[in-house]
XYZ file of C-alpha atoms in Angstrom:
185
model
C 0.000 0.000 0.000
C 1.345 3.490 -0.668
C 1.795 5.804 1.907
C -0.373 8.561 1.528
C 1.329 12.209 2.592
C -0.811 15.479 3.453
C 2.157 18.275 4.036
C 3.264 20.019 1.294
C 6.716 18.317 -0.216
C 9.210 20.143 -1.890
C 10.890 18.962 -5.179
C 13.270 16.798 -3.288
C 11.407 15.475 -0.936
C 8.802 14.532 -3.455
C 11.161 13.058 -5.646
C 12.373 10.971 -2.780
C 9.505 9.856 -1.731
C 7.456 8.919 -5.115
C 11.338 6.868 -6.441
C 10.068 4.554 -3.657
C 6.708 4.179 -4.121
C 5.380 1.176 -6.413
C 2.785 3.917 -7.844
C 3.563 6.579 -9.732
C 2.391 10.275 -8.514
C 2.438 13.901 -9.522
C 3.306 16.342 -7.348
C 0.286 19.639 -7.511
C 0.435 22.320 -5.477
C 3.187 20.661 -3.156
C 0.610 17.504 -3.002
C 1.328 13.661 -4.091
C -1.431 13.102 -6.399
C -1.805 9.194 -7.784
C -1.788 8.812 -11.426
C -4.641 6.819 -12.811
C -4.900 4.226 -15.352
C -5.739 5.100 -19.529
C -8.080 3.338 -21.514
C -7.393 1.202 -23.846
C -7.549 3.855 -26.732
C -5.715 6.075 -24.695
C -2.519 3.437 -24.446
C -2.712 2.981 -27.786
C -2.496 6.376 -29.189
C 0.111 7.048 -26.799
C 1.908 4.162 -27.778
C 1.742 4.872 -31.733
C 2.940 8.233 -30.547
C 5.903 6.773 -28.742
C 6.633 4.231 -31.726
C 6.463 7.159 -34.207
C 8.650 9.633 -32.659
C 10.894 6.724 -31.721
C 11.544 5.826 -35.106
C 11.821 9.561 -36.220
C 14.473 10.338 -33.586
C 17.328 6.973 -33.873
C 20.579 8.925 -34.667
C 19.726 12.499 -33.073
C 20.158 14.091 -29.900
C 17.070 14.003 -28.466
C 15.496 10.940 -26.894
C 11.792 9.651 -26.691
C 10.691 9.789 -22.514
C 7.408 7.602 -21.380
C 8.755 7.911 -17.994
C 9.633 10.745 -16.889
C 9.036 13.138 -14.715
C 9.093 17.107 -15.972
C 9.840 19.461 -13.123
C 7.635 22.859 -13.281
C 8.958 26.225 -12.294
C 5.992 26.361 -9.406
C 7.109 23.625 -7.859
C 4.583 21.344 -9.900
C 5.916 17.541 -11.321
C 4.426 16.098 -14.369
C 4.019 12.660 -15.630
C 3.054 13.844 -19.843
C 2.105 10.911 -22.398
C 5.053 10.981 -24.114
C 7.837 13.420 -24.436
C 11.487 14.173 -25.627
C 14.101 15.705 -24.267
C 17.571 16.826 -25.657
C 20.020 17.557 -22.524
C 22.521 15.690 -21.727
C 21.751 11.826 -21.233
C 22.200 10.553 -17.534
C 21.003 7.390 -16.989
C 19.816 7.905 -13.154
C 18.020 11.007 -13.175
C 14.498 11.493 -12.450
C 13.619 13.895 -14.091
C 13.595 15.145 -18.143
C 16.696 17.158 -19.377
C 15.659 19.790 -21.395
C 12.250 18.882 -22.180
C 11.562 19.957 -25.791
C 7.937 18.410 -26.750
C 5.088 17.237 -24.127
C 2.467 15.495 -25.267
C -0.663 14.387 -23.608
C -3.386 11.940 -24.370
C -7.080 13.300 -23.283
C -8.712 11.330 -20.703
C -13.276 12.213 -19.896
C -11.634 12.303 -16.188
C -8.758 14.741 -17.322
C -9.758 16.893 -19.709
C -9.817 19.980 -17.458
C -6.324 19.469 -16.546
C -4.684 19.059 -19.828
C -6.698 21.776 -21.033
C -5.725 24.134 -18.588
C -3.401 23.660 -15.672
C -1.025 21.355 -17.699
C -0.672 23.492 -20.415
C 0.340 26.548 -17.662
C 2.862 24.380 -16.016
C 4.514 23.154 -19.549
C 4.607 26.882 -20.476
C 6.451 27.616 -17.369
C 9.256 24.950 -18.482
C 11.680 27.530 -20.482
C 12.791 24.493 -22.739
C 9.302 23.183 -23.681
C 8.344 24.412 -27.214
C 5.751 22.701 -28.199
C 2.889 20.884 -26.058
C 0.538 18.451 -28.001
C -3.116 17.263 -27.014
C -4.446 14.484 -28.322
C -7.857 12.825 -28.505
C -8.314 9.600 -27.786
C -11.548 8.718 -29.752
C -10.900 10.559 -32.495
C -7.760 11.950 -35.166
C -7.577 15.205 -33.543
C -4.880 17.519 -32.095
C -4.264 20.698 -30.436
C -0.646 21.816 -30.719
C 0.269 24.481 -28.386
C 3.704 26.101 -30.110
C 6.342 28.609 -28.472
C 7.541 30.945 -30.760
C 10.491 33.498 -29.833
C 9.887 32.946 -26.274
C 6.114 33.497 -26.297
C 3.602 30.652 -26.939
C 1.014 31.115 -29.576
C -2.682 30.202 -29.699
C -3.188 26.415 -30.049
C -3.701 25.570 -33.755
C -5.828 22.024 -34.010
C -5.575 19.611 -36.732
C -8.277 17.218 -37.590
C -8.513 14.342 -39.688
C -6.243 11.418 -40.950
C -4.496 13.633 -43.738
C -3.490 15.993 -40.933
C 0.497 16.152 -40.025
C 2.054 17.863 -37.261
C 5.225 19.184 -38.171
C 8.056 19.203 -35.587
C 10.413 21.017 -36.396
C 11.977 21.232 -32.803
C 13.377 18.105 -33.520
C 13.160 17.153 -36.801
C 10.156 15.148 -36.238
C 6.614 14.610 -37.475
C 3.633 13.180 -36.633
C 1.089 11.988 -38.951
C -2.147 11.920 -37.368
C -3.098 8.490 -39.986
C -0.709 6.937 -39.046
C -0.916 7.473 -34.923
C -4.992 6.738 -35.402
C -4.597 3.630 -37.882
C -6.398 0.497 -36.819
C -8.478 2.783 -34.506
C -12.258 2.138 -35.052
C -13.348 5.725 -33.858
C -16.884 6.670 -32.578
């Protein structure tokens, strides 16, 4: 059983604390907060994600993260989706180095979250320039974009002919090919 704790933990102490927990947790607001389970359509877009940018990245500097933790200027720590980071590699840190692209997968249960207070902590991350929302029950993304240190309305793409370019890291993602075998609603 994981202990539950109730007084605000700083970055360390959270850190310390969730490496030895058999759960993993977020830390809000100087709170532990238990991650939930995905859907099954929600593990597999993440996972065509993951398989796509994994391919798309063998040779470069940047590496594909399912997880790891992202450490937010307020003190918040993420769990995203899927995400790649391009500092240097160190095999036993716990958290991202130099996060470049964050990508979550939309839960019903956290839509409000992603939507929102997510995509204020991943702007607060000075090397994050791009956060991605996806849908899980349908080809659909909203790609939140930093451009010259200010981050621009989300632009969404819809549809199986849709591709979101990368740039960042020399990446794309084709939204046919992350939604293939999907029957969607």
């Amino acid at each position: 059983m994981a202990e539950v704790r109730h007084q605000p933990m700083s970055l360390d102490e959270f850190l310390a604390w969730e490496n030895e927990q058999e759960l993993r947790y977020e830390l809000v607001d100087g709170q532990a907060v238990m991650m939930t389970g995905g859907t099954v359509a929600h593990d597999y877009v993440r996972s065509r994600i993951a398989l796509a940018l994994g391919n798309q990245l063998q040779g470069k500097p940047c590496r594909l993260a399912l997880d790891v933790k992202i450490a937010c200027p307020n003190g918040n720590v993420r769990y995203p989706d899927v995400a790649v980071h391009c500092g240097p590699y160190r095999p036993r840190d716990l958290l991202a180095s130099e996060p470049r692209i964050v990508i979550e997968v939309l839960s019903d249960s956290t839509k409000a979250t992603d939507f929102l207070i997510k995509l204020r902590d991943y702007q607060s991350v000075p090397d994050i320039a791009a956060y991605l929302i996806f849908w899980q029950d349908e080809a659909r993304v909203l790609v939140h974009r930093r451009n010259e240190q200010a981050w621009q309305p989300g632009e969404e793409l819809v549809g199986a002919r849709a591709i979101v370019g990368l740039p960042e890291i020399g990446a794309e993602l084709s939204l046919a090919e992350i939604y293939r075998e999907i029957v969607l609603e």
